Tab-separated table of C-alpha atoms in Angstrom:
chain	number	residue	atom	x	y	z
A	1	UNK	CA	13.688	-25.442	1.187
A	2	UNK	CA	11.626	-28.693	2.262
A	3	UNK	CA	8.140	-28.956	2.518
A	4	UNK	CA	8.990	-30.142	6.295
A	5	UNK	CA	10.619	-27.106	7.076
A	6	UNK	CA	7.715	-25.119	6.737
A	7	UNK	CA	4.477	-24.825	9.365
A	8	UNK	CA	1.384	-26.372	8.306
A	9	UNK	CA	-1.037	-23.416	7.629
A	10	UNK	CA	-4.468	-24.198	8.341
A	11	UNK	CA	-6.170	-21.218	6.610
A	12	UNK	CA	-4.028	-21.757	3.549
A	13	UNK	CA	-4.748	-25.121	3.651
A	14	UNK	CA	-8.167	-24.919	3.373
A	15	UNK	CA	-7.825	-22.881	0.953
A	16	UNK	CA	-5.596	-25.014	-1.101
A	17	UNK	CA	-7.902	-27.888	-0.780
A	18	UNK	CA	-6.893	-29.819	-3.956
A	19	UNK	CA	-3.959	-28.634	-4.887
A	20	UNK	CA	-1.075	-31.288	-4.442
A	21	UNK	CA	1.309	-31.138	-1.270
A	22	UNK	CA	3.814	-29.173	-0.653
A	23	UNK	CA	2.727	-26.087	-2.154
A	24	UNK	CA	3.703	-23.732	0.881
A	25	UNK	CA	7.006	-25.492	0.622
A	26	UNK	CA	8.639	-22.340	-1.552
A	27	UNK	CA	6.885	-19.630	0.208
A	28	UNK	CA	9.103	-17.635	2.715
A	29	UNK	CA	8.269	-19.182	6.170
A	30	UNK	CA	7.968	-15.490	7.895
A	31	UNK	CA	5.636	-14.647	4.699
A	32	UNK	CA	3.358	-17.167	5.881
A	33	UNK	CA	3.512	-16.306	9.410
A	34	UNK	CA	2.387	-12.702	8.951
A	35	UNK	CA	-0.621	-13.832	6.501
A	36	UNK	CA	-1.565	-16.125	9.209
A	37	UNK	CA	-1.277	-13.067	11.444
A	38	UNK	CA	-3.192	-10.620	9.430
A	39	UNK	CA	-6.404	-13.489	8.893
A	40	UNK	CA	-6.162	-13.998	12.879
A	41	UNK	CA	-5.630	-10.280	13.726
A	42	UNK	CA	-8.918	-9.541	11.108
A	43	UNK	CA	-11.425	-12.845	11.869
A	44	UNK	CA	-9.913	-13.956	15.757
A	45	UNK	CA	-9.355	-10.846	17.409
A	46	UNK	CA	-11.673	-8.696	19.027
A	47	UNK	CA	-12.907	-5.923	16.492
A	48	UNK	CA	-15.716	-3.027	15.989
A	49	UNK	CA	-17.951	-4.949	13.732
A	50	UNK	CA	-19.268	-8.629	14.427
A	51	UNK	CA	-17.497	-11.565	13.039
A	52	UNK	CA	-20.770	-12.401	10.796
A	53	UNK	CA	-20.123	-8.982	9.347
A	54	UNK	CA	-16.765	-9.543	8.867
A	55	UNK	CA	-17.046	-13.071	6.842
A	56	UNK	CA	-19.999	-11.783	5.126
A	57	UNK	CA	-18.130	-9.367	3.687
A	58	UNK	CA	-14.755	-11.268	2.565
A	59	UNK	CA	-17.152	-13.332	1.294
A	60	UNK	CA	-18.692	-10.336	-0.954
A	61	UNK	CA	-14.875	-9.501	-1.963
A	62	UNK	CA	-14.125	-13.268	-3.210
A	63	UNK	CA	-17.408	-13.722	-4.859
A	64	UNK	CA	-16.560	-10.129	-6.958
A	65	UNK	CA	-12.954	-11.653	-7.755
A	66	UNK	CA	-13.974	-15.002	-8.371
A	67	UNK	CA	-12.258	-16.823	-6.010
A	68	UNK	CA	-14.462	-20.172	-4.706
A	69	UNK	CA	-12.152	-21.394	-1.681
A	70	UNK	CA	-11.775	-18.180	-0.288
A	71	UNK	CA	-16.167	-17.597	-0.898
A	72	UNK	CA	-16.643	-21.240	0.510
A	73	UNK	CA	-14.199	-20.537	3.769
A	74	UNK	CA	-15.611	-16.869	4.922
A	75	UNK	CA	-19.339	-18.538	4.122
A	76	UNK	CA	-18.261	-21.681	6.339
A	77	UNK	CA	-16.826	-19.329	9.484
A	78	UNK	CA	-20.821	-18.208	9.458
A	79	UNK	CA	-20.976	-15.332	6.989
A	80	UNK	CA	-24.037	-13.204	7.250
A	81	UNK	CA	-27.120	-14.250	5.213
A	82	UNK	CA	-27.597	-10.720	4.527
A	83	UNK	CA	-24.647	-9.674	2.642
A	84	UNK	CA	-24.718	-13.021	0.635
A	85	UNK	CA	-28.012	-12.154	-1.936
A	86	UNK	CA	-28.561	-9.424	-4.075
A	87	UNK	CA	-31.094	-8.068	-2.667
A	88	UNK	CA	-30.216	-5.186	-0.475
A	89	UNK	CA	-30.000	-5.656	3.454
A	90	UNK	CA	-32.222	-4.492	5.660
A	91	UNK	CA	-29.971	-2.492	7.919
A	92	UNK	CA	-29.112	0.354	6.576
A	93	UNK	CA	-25.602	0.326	7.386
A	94	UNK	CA	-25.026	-3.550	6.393
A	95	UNK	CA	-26.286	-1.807	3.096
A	96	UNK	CA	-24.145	1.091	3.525
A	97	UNK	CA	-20.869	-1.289	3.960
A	98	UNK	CA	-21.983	-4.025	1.016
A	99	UNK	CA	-22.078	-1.480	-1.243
A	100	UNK	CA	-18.340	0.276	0.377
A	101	UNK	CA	-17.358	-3.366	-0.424
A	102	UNK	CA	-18.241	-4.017	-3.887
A	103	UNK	CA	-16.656	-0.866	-5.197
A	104	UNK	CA	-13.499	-1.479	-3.344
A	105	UNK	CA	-13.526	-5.054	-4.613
A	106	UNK	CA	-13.971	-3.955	-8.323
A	107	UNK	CA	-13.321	-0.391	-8.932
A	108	UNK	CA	-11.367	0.859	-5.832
A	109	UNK	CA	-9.830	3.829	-8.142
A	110	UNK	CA	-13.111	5.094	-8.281
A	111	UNK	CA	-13.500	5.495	-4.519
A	112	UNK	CA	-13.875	9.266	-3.347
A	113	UNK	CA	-14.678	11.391	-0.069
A	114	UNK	CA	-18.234	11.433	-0.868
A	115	UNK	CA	-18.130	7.214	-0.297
A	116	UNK	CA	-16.224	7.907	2.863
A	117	UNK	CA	-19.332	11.175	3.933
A	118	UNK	CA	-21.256	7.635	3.450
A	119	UNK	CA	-19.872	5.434	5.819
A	120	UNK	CA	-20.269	8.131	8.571
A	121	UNK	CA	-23.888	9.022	7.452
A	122	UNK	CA	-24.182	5.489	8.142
A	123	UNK	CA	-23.082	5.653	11.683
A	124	UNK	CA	-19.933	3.893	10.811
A	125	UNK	CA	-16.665	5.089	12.711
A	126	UNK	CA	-13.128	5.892	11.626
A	127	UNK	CA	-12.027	2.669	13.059
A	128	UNK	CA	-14.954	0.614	11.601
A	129	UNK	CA	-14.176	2.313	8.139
A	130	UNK	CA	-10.445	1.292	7.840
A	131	UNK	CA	-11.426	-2.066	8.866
A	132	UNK	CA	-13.366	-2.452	6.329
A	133	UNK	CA	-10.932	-1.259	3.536
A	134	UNK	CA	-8.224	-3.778	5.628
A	135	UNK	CA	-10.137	-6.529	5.023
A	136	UNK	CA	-11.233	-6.115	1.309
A	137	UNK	CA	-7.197	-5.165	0.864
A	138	UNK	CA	-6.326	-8.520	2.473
A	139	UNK	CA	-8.279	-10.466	1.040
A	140	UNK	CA	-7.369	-9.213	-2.306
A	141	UNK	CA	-3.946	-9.880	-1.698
A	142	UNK	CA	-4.678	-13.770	-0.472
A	143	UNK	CA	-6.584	-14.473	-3.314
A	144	UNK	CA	-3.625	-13.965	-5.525
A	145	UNK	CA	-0.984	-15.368	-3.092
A	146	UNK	CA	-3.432	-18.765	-3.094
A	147	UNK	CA	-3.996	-18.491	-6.946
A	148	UNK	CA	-0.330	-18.269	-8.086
A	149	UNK	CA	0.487	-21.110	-5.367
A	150	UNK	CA	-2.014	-23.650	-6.908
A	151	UNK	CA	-0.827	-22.443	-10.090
A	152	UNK	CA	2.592	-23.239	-8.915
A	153	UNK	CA	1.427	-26.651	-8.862
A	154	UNK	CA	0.124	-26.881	-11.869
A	155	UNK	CA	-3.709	-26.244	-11.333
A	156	UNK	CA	-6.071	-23.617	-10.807
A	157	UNK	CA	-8.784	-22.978	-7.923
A	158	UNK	CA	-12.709	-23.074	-8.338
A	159	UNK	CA	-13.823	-20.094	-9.417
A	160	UNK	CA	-16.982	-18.415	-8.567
A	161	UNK	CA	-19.757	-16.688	-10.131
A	162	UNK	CA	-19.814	-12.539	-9.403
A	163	UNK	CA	-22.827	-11.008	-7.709
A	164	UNK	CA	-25.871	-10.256	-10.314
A	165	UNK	CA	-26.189	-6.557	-8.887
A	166	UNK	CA	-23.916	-3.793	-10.203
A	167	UNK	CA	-20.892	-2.727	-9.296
A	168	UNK	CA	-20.633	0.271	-6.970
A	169	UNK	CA	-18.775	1.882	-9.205
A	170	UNK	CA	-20.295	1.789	-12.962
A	171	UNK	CA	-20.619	4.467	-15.166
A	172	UNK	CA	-18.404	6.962	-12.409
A	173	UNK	CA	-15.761	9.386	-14.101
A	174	UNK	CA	-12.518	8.925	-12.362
A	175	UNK	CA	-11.369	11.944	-10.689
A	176	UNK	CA	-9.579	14.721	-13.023
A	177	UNK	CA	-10.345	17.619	-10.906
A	178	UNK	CA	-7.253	20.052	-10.466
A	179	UNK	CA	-7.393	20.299	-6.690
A	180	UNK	CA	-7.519	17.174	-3.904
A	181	UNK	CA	-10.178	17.805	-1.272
A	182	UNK	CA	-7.325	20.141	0.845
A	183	UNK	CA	-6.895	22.233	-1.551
A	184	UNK	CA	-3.165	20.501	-3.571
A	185	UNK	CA	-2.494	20.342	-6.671
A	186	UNK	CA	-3.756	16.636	-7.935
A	187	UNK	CA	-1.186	14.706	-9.745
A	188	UNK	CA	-2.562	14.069	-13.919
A	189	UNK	CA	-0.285	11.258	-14.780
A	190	UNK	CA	1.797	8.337	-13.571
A	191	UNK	CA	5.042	9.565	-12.972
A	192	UNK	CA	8.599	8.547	-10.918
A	193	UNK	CA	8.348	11.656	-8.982
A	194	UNK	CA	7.730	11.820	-5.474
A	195	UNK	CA	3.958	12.756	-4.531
A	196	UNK	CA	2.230	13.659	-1.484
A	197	UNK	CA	-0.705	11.902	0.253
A	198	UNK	CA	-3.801	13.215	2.140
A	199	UNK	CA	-6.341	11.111	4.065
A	200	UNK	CA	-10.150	11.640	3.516
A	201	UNK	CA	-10.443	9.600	7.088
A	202	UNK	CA	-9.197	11.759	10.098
A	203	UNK	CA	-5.880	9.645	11.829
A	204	UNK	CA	-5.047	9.992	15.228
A	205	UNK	CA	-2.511	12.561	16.033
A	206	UNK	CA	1.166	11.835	16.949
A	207	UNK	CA	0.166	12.119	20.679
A	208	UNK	CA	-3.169	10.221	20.516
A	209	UNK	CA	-1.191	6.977	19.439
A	210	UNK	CA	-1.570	4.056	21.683
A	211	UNK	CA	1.638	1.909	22.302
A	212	UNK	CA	0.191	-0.776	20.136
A	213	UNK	CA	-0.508	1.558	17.141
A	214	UNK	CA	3.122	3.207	17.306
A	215	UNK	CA	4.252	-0.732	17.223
A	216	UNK	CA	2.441	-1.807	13.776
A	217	UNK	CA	4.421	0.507	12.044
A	218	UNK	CA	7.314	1.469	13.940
A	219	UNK	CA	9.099	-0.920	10.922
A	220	UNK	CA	7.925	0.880	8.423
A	221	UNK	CA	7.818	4.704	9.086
A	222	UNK	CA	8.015	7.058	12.227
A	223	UNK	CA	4.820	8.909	13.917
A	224	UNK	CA	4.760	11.827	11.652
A	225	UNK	CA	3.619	9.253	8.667
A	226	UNK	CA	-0.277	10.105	8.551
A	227	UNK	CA	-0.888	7.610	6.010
A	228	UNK	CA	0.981	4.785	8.907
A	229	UNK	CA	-1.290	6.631	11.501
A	230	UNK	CA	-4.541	6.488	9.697
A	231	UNK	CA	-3.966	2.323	9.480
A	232	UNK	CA	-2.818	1.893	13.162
A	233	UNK	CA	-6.323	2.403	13.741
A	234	UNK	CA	-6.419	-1.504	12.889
A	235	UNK	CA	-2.759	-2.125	14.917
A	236	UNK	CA	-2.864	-5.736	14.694
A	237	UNK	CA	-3.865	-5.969	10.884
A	238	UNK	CA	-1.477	-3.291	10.659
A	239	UNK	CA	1.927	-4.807	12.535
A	240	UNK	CA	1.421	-8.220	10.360
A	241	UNK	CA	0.898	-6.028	6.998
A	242	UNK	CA	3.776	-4.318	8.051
A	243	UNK	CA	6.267	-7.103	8.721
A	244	UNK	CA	4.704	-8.729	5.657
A	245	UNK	CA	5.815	-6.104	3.200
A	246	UNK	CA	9.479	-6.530	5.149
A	247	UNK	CA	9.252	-10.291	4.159
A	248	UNK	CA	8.624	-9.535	0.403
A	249	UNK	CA	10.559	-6.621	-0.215
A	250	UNK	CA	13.674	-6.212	1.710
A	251	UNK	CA	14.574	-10.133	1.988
A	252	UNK	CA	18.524	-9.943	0.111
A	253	UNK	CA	17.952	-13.332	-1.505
A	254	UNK	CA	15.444	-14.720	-3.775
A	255	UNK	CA	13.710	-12.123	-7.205
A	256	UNK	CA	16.323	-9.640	-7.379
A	257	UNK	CA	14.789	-6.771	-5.952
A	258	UNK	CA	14.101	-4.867	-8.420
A	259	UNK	CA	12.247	-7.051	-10.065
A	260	UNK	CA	10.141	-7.341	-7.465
A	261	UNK	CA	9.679	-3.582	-6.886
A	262	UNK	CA	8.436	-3.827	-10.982
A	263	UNK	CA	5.821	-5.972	-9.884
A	264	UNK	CA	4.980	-3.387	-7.658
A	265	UNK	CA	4.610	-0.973	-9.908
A	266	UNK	CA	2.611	-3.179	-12.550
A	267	UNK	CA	-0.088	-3.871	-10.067
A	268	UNK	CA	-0.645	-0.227	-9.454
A	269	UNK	CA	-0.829	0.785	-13.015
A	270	UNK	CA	-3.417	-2.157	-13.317
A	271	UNK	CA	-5.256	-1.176	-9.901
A	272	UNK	CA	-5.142	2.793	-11.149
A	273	UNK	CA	-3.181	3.531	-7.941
A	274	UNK	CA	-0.510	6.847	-8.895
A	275	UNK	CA	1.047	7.429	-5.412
A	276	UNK	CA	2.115	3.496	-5.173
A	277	UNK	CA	3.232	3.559	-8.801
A	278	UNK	CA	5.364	6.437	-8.296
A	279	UNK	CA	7.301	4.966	-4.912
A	280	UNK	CA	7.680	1.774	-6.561
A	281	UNK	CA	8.475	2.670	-9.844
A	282	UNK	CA	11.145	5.206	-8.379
A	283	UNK	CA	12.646	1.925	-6.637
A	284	UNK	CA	12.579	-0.724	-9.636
A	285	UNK	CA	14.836	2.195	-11.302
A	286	UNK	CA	16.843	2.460	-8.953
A	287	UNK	CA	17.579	-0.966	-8.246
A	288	UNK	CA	18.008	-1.998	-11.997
A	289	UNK	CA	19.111	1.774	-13.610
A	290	UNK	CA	16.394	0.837	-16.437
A	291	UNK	CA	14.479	4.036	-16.101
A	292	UNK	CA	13.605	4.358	-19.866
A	293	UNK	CA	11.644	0.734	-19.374
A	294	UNK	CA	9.832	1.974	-16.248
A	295	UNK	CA	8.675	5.028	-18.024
A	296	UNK	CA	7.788	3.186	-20.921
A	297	UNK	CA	5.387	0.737	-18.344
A	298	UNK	CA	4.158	4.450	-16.516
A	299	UNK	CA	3.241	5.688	-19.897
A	300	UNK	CA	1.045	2.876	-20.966
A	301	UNK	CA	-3.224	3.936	-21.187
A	302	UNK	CA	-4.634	0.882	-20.272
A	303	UNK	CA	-8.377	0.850	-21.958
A	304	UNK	CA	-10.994	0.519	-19.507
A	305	UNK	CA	-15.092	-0.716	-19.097
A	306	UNK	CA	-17.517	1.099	-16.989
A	307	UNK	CA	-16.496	-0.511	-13.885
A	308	UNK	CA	-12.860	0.965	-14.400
A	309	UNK	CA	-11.512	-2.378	-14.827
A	310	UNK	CA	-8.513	-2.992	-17.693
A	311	UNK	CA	-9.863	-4.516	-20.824
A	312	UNK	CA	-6.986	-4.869	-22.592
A	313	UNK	CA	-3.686	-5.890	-20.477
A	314	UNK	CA	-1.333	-6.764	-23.117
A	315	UNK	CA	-0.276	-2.980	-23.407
A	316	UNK	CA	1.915	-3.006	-20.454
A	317	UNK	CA	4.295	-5.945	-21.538
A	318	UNK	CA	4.573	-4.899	-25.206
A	319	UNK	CA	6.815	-2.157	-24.790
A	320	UNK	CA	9.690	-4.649	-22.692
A	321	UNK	CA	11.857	-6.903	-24.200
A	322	UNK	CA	12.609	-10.821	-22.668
A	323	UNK	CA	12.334	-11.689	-18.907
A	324	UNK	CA	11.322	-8.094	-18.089
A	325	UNK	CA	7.960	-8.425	-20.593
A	326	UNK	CA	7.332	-11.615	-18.768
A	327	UNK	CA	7.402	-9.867	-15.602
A	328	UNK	CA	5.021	-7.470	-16.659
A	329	UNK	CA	2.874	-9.974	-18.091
A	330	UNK	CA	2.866	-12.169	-15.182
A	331	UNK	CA	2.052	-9.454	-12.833
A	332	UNK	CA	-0.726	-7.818	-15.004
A	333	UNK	CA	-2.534	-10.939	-15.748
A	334	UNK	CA	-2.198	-11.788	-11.682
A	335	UNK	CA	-3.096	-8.048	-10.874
A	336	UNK	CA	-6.605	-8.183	-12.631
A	337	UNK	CA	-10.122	-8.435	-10.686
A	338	UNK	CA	-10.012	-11.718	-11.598
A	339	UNK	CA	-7.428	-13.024	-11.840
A	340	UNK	CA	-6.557	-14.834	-15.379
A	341	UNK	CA	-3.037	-16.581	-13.715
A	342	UNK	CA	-2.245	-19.421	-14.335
A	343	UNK	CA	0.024	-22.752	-14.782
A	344	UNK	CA	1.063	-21.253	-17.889
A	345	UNK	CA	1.987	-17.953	-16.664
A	346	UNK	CA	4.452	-20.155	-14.655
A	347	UNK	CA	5.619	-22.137	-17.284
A	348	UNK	CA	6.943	-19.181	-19.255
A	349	UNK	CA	8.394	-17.583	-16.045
A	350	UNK	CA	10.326	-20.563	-15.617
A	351	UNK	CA	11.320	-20.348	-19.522
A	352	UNK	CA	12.542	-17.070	-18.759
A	353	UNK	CA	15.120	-18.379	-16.145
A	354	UNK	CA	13.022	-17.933	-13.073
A	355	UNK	CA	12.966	-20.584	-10.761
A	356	UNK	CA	10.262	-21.503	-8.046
A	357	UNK	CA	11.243	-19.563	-5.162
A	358	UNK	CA	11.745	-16.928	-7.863
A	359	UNK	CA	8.021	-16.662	-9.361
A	360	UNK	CA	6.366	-17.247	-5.898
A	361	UNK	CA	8.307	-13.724	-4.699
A	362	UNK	CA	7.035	-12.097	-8.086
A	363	UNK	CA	3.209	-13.421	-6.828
A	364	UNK	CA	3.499	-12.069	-3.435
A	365	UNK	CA	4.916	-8.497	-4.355
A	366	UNK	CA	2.175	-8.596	-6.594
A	367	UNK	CA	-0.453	-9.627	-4.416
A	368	UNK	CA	0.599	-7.675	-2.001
A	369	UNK	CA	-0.174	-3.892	-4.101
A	370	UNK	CA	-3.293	-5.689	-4.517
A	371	UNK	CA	-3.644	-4.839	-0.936
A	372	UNK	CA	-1.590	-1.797	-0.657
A	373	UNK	CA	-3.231	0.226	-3.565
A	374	UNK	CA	-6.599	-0.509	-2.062
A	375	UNK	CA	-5.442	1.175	1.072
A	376	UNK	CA	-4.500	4.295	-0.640
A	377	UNK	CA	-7.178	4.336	-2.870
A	378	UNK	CA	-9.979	3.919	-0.986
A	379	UNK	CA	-8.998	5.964	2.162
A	380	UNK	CA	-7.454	9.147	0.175
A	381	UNK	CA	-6.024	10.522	-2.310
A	382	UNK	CA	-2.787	11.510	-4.088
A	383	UNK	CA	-1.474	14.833	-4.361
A	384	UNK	CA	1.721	17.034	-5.715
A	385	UNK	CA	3.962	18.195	-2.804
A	386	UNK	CA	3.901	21.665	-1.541
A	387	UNK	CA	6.376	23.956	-3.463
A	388	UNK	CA	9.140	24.759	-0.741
A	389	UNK	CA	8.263	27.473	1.069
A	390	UNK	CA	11.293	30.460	0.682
C-alpha cells in the first residue's frame, strides 16, 4: 500500500509529530477511519461531561502511561487545570472521577463494585460512568497503536513523567472471593473455557434501546448481549469500537489470524483480564490447533508490585518456541502500563519473517485488548456459567 493511498489523519498526526512520513502508510485505511471515529465520537460530539473534563482526563491516562504526544494534545484541546496537579480537586466529583481514572489507567484489574457505589455517591450517572471507562480504554489503546507506529519507523515518542500521587489502586488484594456480586461462582484461573459476564453498571433493557444504541453493536452481537448493551450507553464510541475490532480481527489478509487472536490473549494475561483471555485464547487455538502453547501462555503467574502491574514479563514468552515467543514478547512488552516497545521489538519481528503490514496488525490487536480488557474490567466482572438447568 502507498502512503498516498491513505487519508491524512490529523489526530494521528499530531501525535506522530516527529516521526518520519509515511508512517500511517501500512495501517489498514478502515482501521484508521474508526480511530478517527472513536476520538471524534469521544472529544467532538455532544456528551454528559464537559469537554475540559474530558481532555483533562485523557490527559491523566497518558501522563500514568507515559505517553508525551498524547499528554501534550488532550492538554492543548484545553484540559482542565484541575485534574492536571496532584493536589486533589475541589469538586468533589472531579475528585471522585481523577481518582476512577488513575486506577483504571494503572491497575484496572483491581477495579470492583465498591469503585462503581463511588461514582454514583458522586452524583455520576450510568452514562457518565461508561464514558469515563470509554475514554481511559481508548486512549489506552491509541497510545500503543501511536507507539508501535513510530516504532515502525524506527523511533520512539516523548515520554512523560507519571503523576507524584499514588495510584488508586496500591496495596488492594485482587478479588479471590468465591461468589461475583450476583451470587456465581467466580472463575480462579485463566482458562479456554467459556465464562459468563455480569455488569456492576445497570444496561438498558432489550426494549429501552434507542435505534442508535442497537446500531453500535448490531456487528458485533444481538440485543440480548448485556455486556453490548451496557456500552451502547456511549453508541457512537461504541459503533466505531465496534467496526474497529471488525478491521483488526476478521480482515482475511494480513497476521494470520490466529496470531492475532494470541495477541489478544497476551494482552489480557498482562492486563489481568480472565473473561477476554478465555474468548481469545479459545480462538488462537482454534485457528492454529496449538492448544498445548496457549495453555502453556494461560498458565504463566506473572509476578506483580502493589499497583498490580507485571514486574517480570519475560515469563510469558519463555515457554514458546521461534516466531510464536516473539509474538508473545512483542505483545507483552507493548501490553505493559508503559509501554517498553520499541524499534527493536520490530527488528526481531521482522527477523522472525514478519513483514510491515504484518507487525502493525500484531500492534493493533494488541492495543486494542488494551481497550477491551479495560471495559470488562472496570465495569464488571467475570463469572462461571450457570450449570444447565434439568
Amino acid at each position: 500500500m502507498s502512503a498516498t493511498s491513505v487519508a491524512p489523519d490529523p489526530l494521528l498526526d499530531a501525535l506522530l509529530t516527529g516521526v518520519p512520513a509515511g508512517a500511517l502508510a501500512v495501517v489498514d485505511p478502515e482501521v484508521l477511519a474508526q480511530t478517527r471515529a472513536a476520538a471524534d465520537a469521544l472529544y467532538a460530539a455532544p456528551q454528559p461531561l464537559p469537554a475540559r473534563v474530558l481532555h483533562g482526563l485523557a490527559a491523566v491516562t497518558a501522563a500514568w502511561q507515559g505517553h508525551g504526544p498524547l499528554h501534550a494534545w488532550h492538554i492543548a484541546e484545553g484540559a482542565d487545570e484541575q485534574l492536571l496537579t496532584d493536589d486533589e480537586p475541589a469538586d468533589a466529583q472531579l475528585a471522585a472521577l481523577r481518582r476512577h481514572v488513575d486506577l483504571l489507567a494503572v491497575s484496572p484489574a483491581l477495579s470492583t463494585v465498591a469503585d462503581q457505589e463511588a461514582l454514583h455517591a458522586a452524583g455520576l450517572s450510568p452514562d457518565q460512568v461508561v464514558l469515563v471507562s470509554q475514554l481511559v480504554a481508548f486512549e489506552s489503546y491509541l497510545g500503543r497503536l501511536t507507539v508501535a507506529l513510530a516504532a515502525l519507523q524506527g523511533t520512539e515518542l516523548a515520554t512523560v513523567a507519571a503523576p507524584g500521587r499514588t495510584p488508586a489502586g496500591r496495596g488492594r488484594r485482587k478479588l479471590d472471593s468465591p461468589t461475583t456480586v450476583a451470587g456465581s461462582a467466580r472463575p480462579t484461573r485463566f482458562t479456554q473455557e467459556v465464562l459468563a459476564w455480569e455488569p456492576w453498571v445497570p444496561a438498558p433493557a432489550e426494549d429501552e434501546l434507542t435505534e442508535a444504541q442497537v446500531e453500535s453493536f448490531a456487528r458485533k452481537a444481538t440485543t440480548n448481549s448485556v455486556y453490548f448493551r451496557l456500552i451502547s450507553r456511549t453508541p457512537g464510541v461504541t459503533r466505531a469500537r465496534s467496526d474497529l475490532d471488525n478491521a483488526i480481527f476478521l480482515r482475511r489478509d494480513g497476521l494470520p489470524k490466529a496470531e492475532r487472536e494470541l495477541a489478544a490473549a497476551v494482552a489480557s494475561k498482562v492486563n489481568d483480564c480472565v473473561y477476554c483471555a478465555s474468548v481469545h485464547a479459545r480462538k488462537a487455538t482454534g485457528f492454529s490447533r496449538r492448544g498445548d502453547d496457549v495453555e502453556t501462555l494461560l498458565a504463566v503467574d506473572l509476578p506483580r508490585d502493589a499497583d498490580w502491574v507485571p514486574t517480570d514479563l519475560t515469563p510469558l514468552p519463555a515457554g514458546q518456541q521461534g516466531r510464536w515467543a516473539t509474538l508473545v514478547d512483542a505483545a507483552a512488552r507493548l501490553s505493559a502500563v508503559r509501554p517498553s516497545f520499541g524499534p527493536t521489538d520490530v527488528a526481531r519481528m521482522r527477523e522472525a519473517g514478519l513483514d510491515d503490514r504484518e507487525v502493525v496488525d500484531l500492534a493493533t490487536a494488541t492495543a486494542f485488548f488494551a481497550w477491551a480488557n479495560r471495559l470488562m474490567l472496570s465495569l464488571g466482572e467475570a463469572a462461571c456459567p450457570a450449570p444447565p438447568t434439568a
